[in-house]
Coordinates of C-alpha atoms in Angstrom, one line a residue:
M822 CA 30.5 -27.8 74.1
I823 CA 32.4 -27.7 70.9
K824 CA 32.5 -30.8 68.8
K825 CA 35.5 -31.6 66.8
K826 CA 35.9 -34.2 64.0
E827 CA 38.6 -35.2 61.6
I828 CA 37.8 -35.3 57.9
K829 CA 39.7 -37.1 55.3
F830 CA 39.8 -35.7 51.8
P831 CA 40.1 -37.8 48.6
N832 CA 43.8 -36.8 48.2
G833 CA 44.6 -38.4 51.5
N834 CA 45.0 -35.2 53.6
R835 CA 43.3 -35.0 56.9
A836 CA 42.0 -31.9 58.7
Q837 CA 40.5 -30.9 62.0
L838 CA 37.0 -29.3 61.8
V839 CA 34.8 -27.7 64.4
R840 CA 31.4 -26.0 64.2
P841 CA 31.1 -23.9 67.3
A842 CA 27.8 -22.3 68.4
A843 CA 27.4 -18.6 67.8
G844 CA 29.1 -16.5 70.5
T845 CA 31.7 -19.2 71.4
P846 CA 34.9 -17.5 72.6
A847 CA 37.7 -17.6 70.1
A848 CA 40.2 -18.9 72.7
D849 CA 37.9 -22.0 73.2
I850 CA 37.7 -22.6 69.5
L851 CA 41.5 -22.5 69.1
K852 CA 42.0 -24.7 72.1
K853 CA 39.6 -27.3 70.8
L854 CA 41.5 -27.3 67.4
G855 CA 44.8 -27.8 69.3
I856 CA 46.2 -24.6 67.8
E857 CA 48.9 -23.0 70.0
Q858 CA 50.2 -19.5 69.7
P859 CA 52.0 -19.1 66.4
E860 CA 55.1 -16.9 65.8
A861 CA 53.1 -14.7 63.4
L862 CA 49.8 -14.6 61.5
I863 CA 49.0 -14.0 57.8
M864 CA 45.5 -13.1 56.8
I865 CA 44.6 -13.9 53.1
I866 CA 41.6 -12.1 51.7
G867 CA 40.2 -11.4 48.2
G868 CA 39.3 -13.6 45.3
A869 CA 40.4 -14.5 41.9
D870 CA 37.4 -13.4 39.8
N871 CA 38.2 -11.7 36.5
V872 CA 41.9 -12.2 37.0
D873 CA 43.7 -12.4 33.6
E874 CA 44.5 -16.1 32.9
S875 CA 48.0 -15.1 31.9
L876 CA 48.6 -14.2 35.5
N877 CA 47.6 -17.6 37.0
L878 CA 51.2 -19.0 36.9
L879 CA 52.5 -15.9 38.6
L880 CA 49.8 -16.3 41.3
V881 CA 50.8 -19.9 41.8
Q882 CA 54.4 -18.9 42.3
L883 CA 53.4 -16.0 44.6
F884 CA 51.5 -18.3 47.0
S885 CA 54.0 -21.1 46.9
R886 CA 57.5 -19.5 46.7
G887 CA 56.4 -16.2 48.2
I888 CA 53.7 -16.5 51.0
A889 CA 53.8 -20.2 51.9
R890 CA 57.6 -20.3 52.0
T891 CA 57.8 -17.2 54.2
A892 CA 55.1 -18.6 56.5
A893 CA 57.1 -21.9 56.9
E894 CA 60.3 -20.0 57.6
T895 CA 58.8 -17.6 60.2
G896 CA 56.4 -20.1 61.9
A897 CA 53.4 -18.1 60.8
M898 CA 49.9 -19.4 60.8
I899 CA 47.6 -18.6 57.8
I900 CA 43.9 -17.8 57.9
D901 CA 41.6 -17.6 54.9
G902 CA 38.2 -18.5 53.7
G903 CA 38.9 -22.2 53.5
T904 CA 37.1 -23.2 50.3
K905 CA 38.4 -24.8 47.1
A906 CA 38.1 -21.6 45.1
G907 CA 40.2 -18.6 44.1
V908 CA 43.0 -17.5 46.5
M909 CA 42.0 -20.0 49.1
E910 CA 42.7 -22.9 46.8
L911 CA 45.9 -21.3 45.6
M912 CA 47.0 -20.8 49.3
G913 CA 46.2 -24.5 49.9
L914 CA 48.3 -25.6 47.0
G915 CA 51.1 -23.3 48.1
V916 CA 51.2 -24.8 51.6
A917 CA 51.0 -28.3 50.2
D918 CA 53.9 -27.5 47.8
R919 CA 56.0 -26.6 50.9
G920 CA 55.2 -29.9 52.6
G921 CA 52.3 -28.7 54.7
R922 CA 54.6 -27.1 57.2
S923 CA 52.3 -24.3 58.2
I924 CA 48.9 -24.3 59.9
L925 CA 46.3 -23.2 57.3
L926 CA 43.0 -22.4 59.0
G927 CA 39.9 -21.9 56.8
V928 CA 36.8 -20.1 58.2
A929 CA 33.6 -20.5 56.2
P930 CA 29.8 -20.4 56.8
A931 CA 28.5 -23.9 57.8
G932 CA 25.4 -23.5 55.6
R933 CA 27.4 -22.9 52.4
V934 CA 30.2 -25.6 52.3
T935 CA 30.5 -29.3 51.5
Y936 CA 33.1 -31.7 52.8
P937 CA 33.7 -35.5 53.4
R938 CA 31.4 -36.9 56.1
G939 CA 29.3 -33.8 55.7
P940 CA 27.0 -32.2 53.1
K941 CA 27.8 -33.7 49.7
E942 CA 29.3 -31.6 46.9
G943 CA 26.6 -30.1 44.7
S944 CA 23.9 -30.5 47.4
I945 CA 23.9 -26.8 48.5
P946 CA 22.9 -24.0 46.1
D947 CA 25.7 -21.5 45.7
G948 CA 27.8 -23.7 47.9
A949 CA 31.5 -24.6 47.6
P950 CA 33.7 -27.6 48.8
L951 CA 36.3 -27.1 51.5
D952 CA 39.8 -27.1 50.2
P953 CA 41.6 -30.4 50.7
N954 CA 45.0 -28.8 51.5
H955 CA 43.9 -26.9 54.7
S956 CA 44.9 -28.3 58.0
H957 CA 42.0 -26.9 60.1
F958 CA 38.5 -25.5 59.6
V959 CA 36.1 -23.5 61.6
L960 CA 32.5 -23.5 60.3
A961 CA 30.6 -20.4 61.5
D962 CA 27.0 -21.1 62.6
C963 CA 25.4 -19.2 59.7
D964 CA 24.4 -19.8 56.0
K965 CA 25.4 -16.7 54.1
W966 CA 28.7 -15.8 52.4
G967 CA 30.3 -13.1 54.5
C968 CA 28.6 -14.0 57.8
E969 CA 31.8 -15.9 58.8
D970 CA 33.8 -12.7 58.9
T971 CA 32.9 -12.1 62.6
V972 CA 34.3 -15.5 63.6
M973 CA 37.4 -15.1 61.4
F974 CA 38.4 -11.8 62.9
E975 CA 37.6 -12.9 66.4
L976 CA 40.1 -15.7 65.9
A977 CA 42.7 -13.4 64.4
Q978 CA 42.3 -10.9 67.2
A979 CA 42.8 -13.6 69.8
L980 CA 46.0 -14.7 68.2
A981 CA 47.1 -11.1 67.4
Q982 CA 47.4 -10.2 71.1
R983 CA 50.8 -11.8 71.3
T984 CA 51.9 -12.1 67.7
P985 CA 52.4 -9.8 64.6
V986 CA 49.8 -9.9 61.8
V987 CA 49.9 -9.1 58.1
T988 CA 46.9 -9.0 55.7
I989 CA 47.4 -9.8 52.0
L990 CA 44.7 -8.8 49.5
V991 CA 44.5 -10.4 46.0
N992 CA 41.8 -9.1 43.6
G993 CA 38.6 -9.1 45.7
G994 CA 35.1 -7.4 45.7
E995 CA 32.7 -5.7 48.0
H996 CA 32.9 -8.5 50.6
S997 CA 36.7 -8.2 50.6
K998 CA 36.4 -4.5 51.1
N999 CA 34.8 -5.0 54.5
E1000 CA 37.5 -7.5 55.4
V1001 CA 40.2 -4.9 54.5
L1002 CA 38.4 -2.3 56.6
K1003 CA 38.4 -4.6 59.6
S1004 CA 42.1 -5.3 59.2
I1005 CA 42.8 -1.5 58.9
R1006 CA 40.9 -0.8 62.1
Q1007 CA 43.0 -3.4 63.9
G1008 CA 46.1 -1.5 62.8
W1009 CA 47.4 -4.5 60.8
P1010 CA 49.6 -3.7 57.8
L1011 CA 48.0 -4.4 54.4
I1012 CA 49.9 -5.8 51.4
I1013 CA 48.1 -5.2 48.1
I1014 CA 49.0 -7.5 45.2
E1015 CA 48.8 -5.1 42.3
K1016 CA 47.6 -6.0 38.8
T1017 CA 45.2 -8.7 40.1
G1018 CA 42.2 -6.5 39.3
R1019 CA 39.1 -5.2 41.0
L1020 CA 39.5 -4.1 44.6
A1021 CA 43.2 -4.6 44.8
D1022 CA 43.9 -2.3 41.8
E1023 CA 41.3 0.2 43.0
I1024 CA 43.0 0.6 46.4
A1025 CA 46.4 0.6 44.7
A1026 CA 45.3 3.5 42.4
F1027 CA 44.0 5.6 45.3
W1028 CA 47.1 4.9 47.4
K1029 CA 49.5 6.0 44.6
E1030 CA 47.5 9.2 44.3
K1031 CA 47.9 9.8 48.0
V1032 CA 51.6 9.2 47.9
E1033 CA 52.1 11.4 44.8
T1034 CA 50.0 14.3 46.1
K1035 CA 50.9 13.8 49.8
K1036 CA 47.3 14.2 50.8
D1037 CA 44.2 12.0 51.0
P1038 CA 42.3 11.9 47.7
C1039 CA 38.6 12.9 47.6
I1040 CA 36.7 9.6 47.8
E1041 CA 32.9 9.4 48.0
D1042 CA 32.8 5.8 49.3
P1043 CA 33.3 6.1 53.1
V1044 CA 34.7 2.6 53.4
M1045 CA 37.4 3.2 50.8
A1046 CA 38.1 6.7 52.2
E1047 CA 38.8 5.2 55.6
I1048 CA 41.0 2.5 54.1
I1049 CA 43.2 5.0 52.3
A1050 CA 43.3 7.5 55.1
D1051 CA 44.1 5.1 57.9
G1052 CA 45.7 2.2 56.2
N1053 CA 49.3 1.0 56.6
I1054 CA 49.4 -0.1 52.9
Q1055 CA 52.3 -1.6 50.9
L1056 CA 51.9 -2.3 47.2
F1057 CA 53.5 -5.4 45.7
P1058 CA 53.3 -5.8 41.9
L1059 CA 52.5 -9.3 40.8
D1060 CA 55.5 -9.4 38.5
C1061 CA 57.9 -8.3 41.2
P1062 CA 60.7 -10.7 42.3
L1063 CA 59.2 -13.1 44.9
E1064 CA 62.2 -12.5 47.2
K1065 CA 60.8 -9.1 47.8
M1066 CA 57.5 -10.6 49.1
D1067 CA 59.6 -12.6 51.6
T1068 CA 61.4 -9.4 52.6
L1069 CA 58.2 -7.4 52.9
I1070 CA 56.5 -9.9 55.2
H1071 CA 59.6 -10.3 57.3
D1072 CA 59.9 -6.5 57.6
H1073 CA 56.3 -6.1 58.8
F1074 CA 56.7 -8.9 61.4
A1075 CA 60.0 -7.5 62.6
R1076 CA 58.5 -4.0 63.0
A1077 CA 55.7 -5.4 65.1
I1078 CA 58.1 -7.4 67.3
N1079 CA 60.6 -4.6 67.6
P1080 CA 58.7 -1.3 68.0
T1081 CA 61.7 0.2 69.8
L1082 CA 63.9 -0.6 66.8
E1083 CA 61.4 1.0 64.4
L1084 CA 61.3 4.1 66.6
A1085 CA 65.1 4.2 66.5
W1086 CA 65.0 4.1 62.7
E1087 CA 62.4 6.8 62.5
R1088 CA 64.5 9.0 64.8
F1089 CA 67.6 8.3 62.7
A1090 CA 65.7 9.2 59.5
L1091 CA 64.4 12.4 61.0
Y1092 CA 67.9 13.6 62.1
D1093 CA 69.5 12.4 58.9
A1094 CA 67.0 14.2 56.6
N1095 CA 67.3 17.4 58.6
A1096 CA 71.1 17.2 58.7
M1097 CA 71.1 17.0 54.9
Q1098 CA 68.7 19.9 54.8
Q1099 CA 70.9 22.0 57.0
Q1100 CA 74.0 21.1 55.0
K1101 CA 72.3 22.2 51.8
S1102 CA 71.3 25.5 53.4
F1103 CA 74.8 26.1 54.7
K1104 CA 76.5 25.3 51.4
K1105 CA 74.0 27.3 49.4
L1106 CA 74.5 30.4 51.7
Q1107 CA 78.3 29.9 51.5
N1108 CA 78.2 29.7 47.7
V1109 CA 76.0 32.9 47.5
I1110 CA 78.5 34.8 49.7
I1111 CA 81.5 33.6 47.7
G1112 CA 79.7 34.3 44.5
L1113 CA 78.8 37.9 45.6
G1114 CA 82.4 38.5 46.7
V1115 CA 83.8 37.3 43.3
F1116 CA 81.1 39.4 41.5
A1117 CA 82.0 42.5 43.5
T1118 CA 85.7 42.1 42.8
A1119 CA 84.9 41.6 39.1
L1120 CA 82.8 44.8 39.0
V1121 CA 85.6 46.8 40.6
V1122 CA 88.1 45.5 38.1
T1123 CA 85.7 46.1 35.3
Q1124 CA 84.9 49.7 36.4
A1125 CA 88.5 50.5 36.8
Q1126 CA 89.4 49.1 33.3
L1127 CA 86.5 51.0 31.7
N1128 CA 87.6 54.2 33.3
I1129 CA 91.2 53.7 32.0
W1130 CA 89.8 53.2 28.5
N1131 CA 87.5 56.3 29.0
L1132 CA 84.5 54.2 28.0
I1133 CA 82.3 55.5 30.9
P1134 CA 82.6 59.2 31.7
A1135 CA 82.9 60.2 35.4
G1136 CA 79.5 61.1 36.8
S1137 CA 77.6 59.2 34.1
I1138 CA 74.6 57.1 35.1
L1139 CA 76.5 53.9 34.2
N1140 CA 79.4 54.9 36.3
Q1141 CA 77.1 55.8 39.3
S1142 CA 75.3 52.4 38.8
F1143 CA 78.7 50.6 39.1
R1144 CA 79.4 52.5 42.3
Y1145 CA 76.1 51.8 43.9
V1146 CA 76.2 48.1 43.1
I1147 CA 79.8 47.8 44.4
I1148 CA 78.7 49.5 47.6
L1149 CA 75.5 47.4 47.9
I1150 CA 77.2 44.0 47.5
P1151 CA 79.5 44.2 50.6
I1152 CA 76.5 45.3 52.6
T1153 CA 74.5 42.3 51.3
I1154 CA 77.4 40.0 52.1
S1155 CA 77.6 41.4 55.6
V1156 CA 73.9 40.7 56.1
L1157 CA 74.3 37.1 54.8
V1158 CA 77.3 36.4 57.0
A1159 CA 75.3 37.8 60.0
A1160 CA 72.4 35.5 59.0
A1161 CA 74.8 32.5 58.8
N1162 CA 76.1 33.2 62.2
R1163 CA 72.6 33.8 63.6
F1164 CA 71.0 30.6 62.3
K1165 CA 74.1 28.4 62.5
A1166 CA 73.2 26.0 59.8
D1167 CA 76.8 24.6 59.8
S1168 CA 76.6 23.9 63.5
K1169 CA 73.1 22.3 63.3
W1170 CA 74.2 20.2 60.4
V1171 CA 77.1 18.8 62.4
L1172 CA 75.0 18.2 65.5
L1173 CA 72.2 16.5 63.6
R1174 CA 74.6 14.3 61.6
A1175 CA 76.4 13.3 64.8
S1176 CA 73.1 12.4 66.5
A1177 CA 71.9 10.4 63.5
E1178 CA 75.2 8.4 63.3
A1179 CA 75.1 7.8 67.1
I1180 CA 71.6 6.3 66.7
K1181 CA 72.6 4.3 63.7
R1182 CA 75.5 2.9 65.7
E1183 CA 73.2 1.8 68.5
I1184 CA 70.8 0.3 66.0
F1185 CA 73.4 -2.0 64.6
R1186 CA 74.8 -2.8 68.0
Y1187 CA 71.3 -3.8 69.1
R1188 CA 70.9 -6.1 66.0
V1189 CA 74.1 -7.9 66.7
L1190 CA 73.3 -8.3 70.4
Q1191 CA 69.9 -9.6 69.4
K1192 CA 71.6 -12.4 67.4
I1193 CA 73.8 -13.3 70.3
K1194 CA 70.8 -13.5 72.6
E1195 CA 69.0 -15.7 70.1
N1196 CA 71.9 -18.1 70.0
E1197 CA 72.1 -18.1 73.8
E1198 CA 68.3 -18.7 74.0
T1199 CA 68.0 -16.0 76.7
E1200 CA 65.5 -13.2 77.1
K1201 CA 66.0 -9.9 75.2
P1202 CA 64.3 -7.2 77.1
S1203 CA 67.7 -5.9 78.3
C1204 CA 68.8 -5.2 74.7
E1205 CA 65.6 -3.3 73.9
A1206 CA 65.8 -1.4 77.2
R1207 CA 69.4 -0.4 76.4
L1208 CA 68.4 0.7 72.9
A1209 CA 65.5 2.8 74.3
E1210 CA 67.8 4.3 77.0
K1211 CA 70.5 5.3 74.4
L1212 CA 67.8 6.7 72.1
K1213 CA 66.5 8.8 74.9
F1214 CA 70.0 10.0 75.9
I1215 CA 71.0 11.0 72.3
S1216 CA 67.8 12.9 71.7
Q1217 CA 67.9 14.7 75.0
K1218 CA 71.5 15.8 74.3
L1219 CA 70.6 17.0 70.9
M1220 CA 67.7 19.0 72.2
Q1221 CA 70.0 20.8 74.6
T1222 CA 71.8 22.4 71.7
E1223 CA 70.8 25.2 69.3
V1224 CA 69.0 22.5 67.2
N1225 CA 66.2 23.0 69.8
L1226 CA 65.6 26.5 68.4
D1227 CA 64.3 25.2 65.1
A1228 CA 61.4 23.0 64.3
L1229 CA 62.6 19.8 62.6
S1230 CA 61.0 19.1 59.2
P1231 CA 59.0 15.8 59.3
Y1232 CA 60.5 12.8 57.4
E1233 CA 58.0 11.1 55.1
G1234 CA 60.2 8.6 53.3
P1235 CA 60.6 4.8 53.8
I1236 CA 61.7 3.3 57.1
P1237 CA 64.6 2.5 57.3
P1238 CA 65.7 5.2 54.8
E1239 CA 67.5 4.1 51.6
M1240 CA 71.1 3.0 52.2
Y1241 CA 74.2 2.5 50.0
G1242 CA 76.1 -0.6 48.9
A1243 CA 75.8 -3.8 51.0
A1244 CA 73.1 -2.1 53.2
A1245 CA 70.8 -1.5 50.2
E1246 CA 69.2 -4.9 50.5
D1247 CA 69.1 -5.0 54.3
D1248 CA 65.6 -4.8 55.8
G1249 CA 67.0 -2.9 58.8
F1250 CA 65.2 -5.1 61.4
G1251 CA 66.7 -8.6 61.3
S1252 CA 69.3 -9.7 63.7
L1253 CA 72.9 -9.7 62.5
T1254 CA 75.9 -12.0 62.9
P1255 CA 79.3 -10.3 63.4
E1256 CA 80.0 -11.1 59.7
D1257 CA 76.8 -9.5 58.6
Y1258 CA 77.7 -6.4 60.7
I1259 CA 81.0 -6.0 59.0
T1260 CA 79.5 -6.6 55.5
I1261 CA 76.5 -4.3 55.9
R1262 CA 77.7 -1.6 58.3
L1263 CA 81.2 -1.1 56.8
G1264 CA 80.0 -1.8 53.3
D1265 CA 77.5 1.0 53.6
Q1266 CA 80.1 3.4 54.8
L1267 CA 82.7 2.4 52.2
S1268 CA 80.3 2.7 49.4
Y1269 CA 79.2 6.2 50.6
Y1270 CA 82.8 7.5 50.9
Q1271 CA 83.8 6.0 47.6
H1272 CA 80.9 7.8 46.0
K1273 CA 81.9 11.1 47.7
T1274 CA 85.5 10.6 46.7
N1275 CA 84.6 10.1 43.0
D1276 CA 82.5 13.3 43.2
L1277 CA 85.4 15.2 44.7
K1278 CA 87.7 13.9 42.0
K1279 CA 85.3 15.1 39.3
E1280 CA 85.0 18.5 40.9
L1281 CA 88.8 18.8 41.2
K1282 CA 89.2 18.1 37.5
R1283 CA 86.7 20.8 36.7
W1284 CA 88.6 23.3 38.8
Q1285 CA 91.9 22.2 37.1
W1286 CA 90.4 22.9 33.7
L1287 CA 89.1 26.3 34.8
I1288 CA 92.5 27.3 36.2
Y1289 CA 94.2 26.0 33.0
I1290 CA 91.8 28.0 30.8
F1291 CA 92.2 31.3 32.7

């Protein structure tokens, strides 16, 4: 049987505390604490050792205006180490600053913490007091720092069965590295707070190397190697605007809740990138053909003029060279035209572009319908099913064309890909009101075509100057 008691801290805050026996199911612990299924879950790991004191104010803002505010807005529960030290204390202060609107669960070893109506502060060697701003505590039946990890992750896994999870790392050491590894093995996205030192900066450096070289760096430490190889890692500089932390967490939660929508964005990005690649190939080939045609004409004119001026005698090497080149260029042009007709880059470009835009249309339609369903408080599986069906239909139609004859180049950029104008700040996953749809969807298109129009005007002016000169 699990015993629960309420503890009252000197600041007046009250918290529920349980000390379950080893092996107690996580579901029983959560039930005893009265914790129901949250909308989302945020895992806070790391420390604050050796963090530059000049960064303390930035950390305070990050935990209050960044993490705690986002947790309150999304209905997310927060789990951390629970003690009045480092990031756990900062997390407690952040939640308190937001009016204590989020469940903040601390998991710590029973033999290493002190608290009201329990072991007195200072009575345990290498001990630490529980943080007074946490709402719930679970004390693992052990007495070493780090032994509580098993209970912490069992609780997180029990909650993660029906809710999205994000892990956030600040600073940290060897103990935190094992916690990061456990998160990675669960498939949970990891947000690294850069410039906080130690483990956070070490992982950030390896991750940047991986992104730049597009391959896993050579790492001797097997734990670190697995983190970098398998992790879904996002870097967040400590001096970055806090609104981006809110967007980042929302983005990860939305992706977990809407896997079909993420798949749709991935498919759009794949077709979009390959359409641009086919367009570039087509234009490059056309430019080469036109250039060779102009060059051949110029050679004929040049040869004729030189003959008129008797600058190159008939039968001379130079004259023969002109003839051979003039004969060779049309042959080359014929080969290039045949290649263009064979590989059909223009047709593939149009087909891929049409498919990408069709998917994009369905994505935005789904997001608007999602908002309508939210307002009506009805179930949404029909929206997701419709999006999945449309995605399947568009992809099948595309694969029945000549695009199927080529292997599509993989897309390795951000999801969703970068957009223009009003869509630049859109996370791509949130539901949209009709007004948002008009602003983001049309704003994106208007900005794109304005940009293209300006480019065409500049190109037209260049041609006008060339015609005027000649």
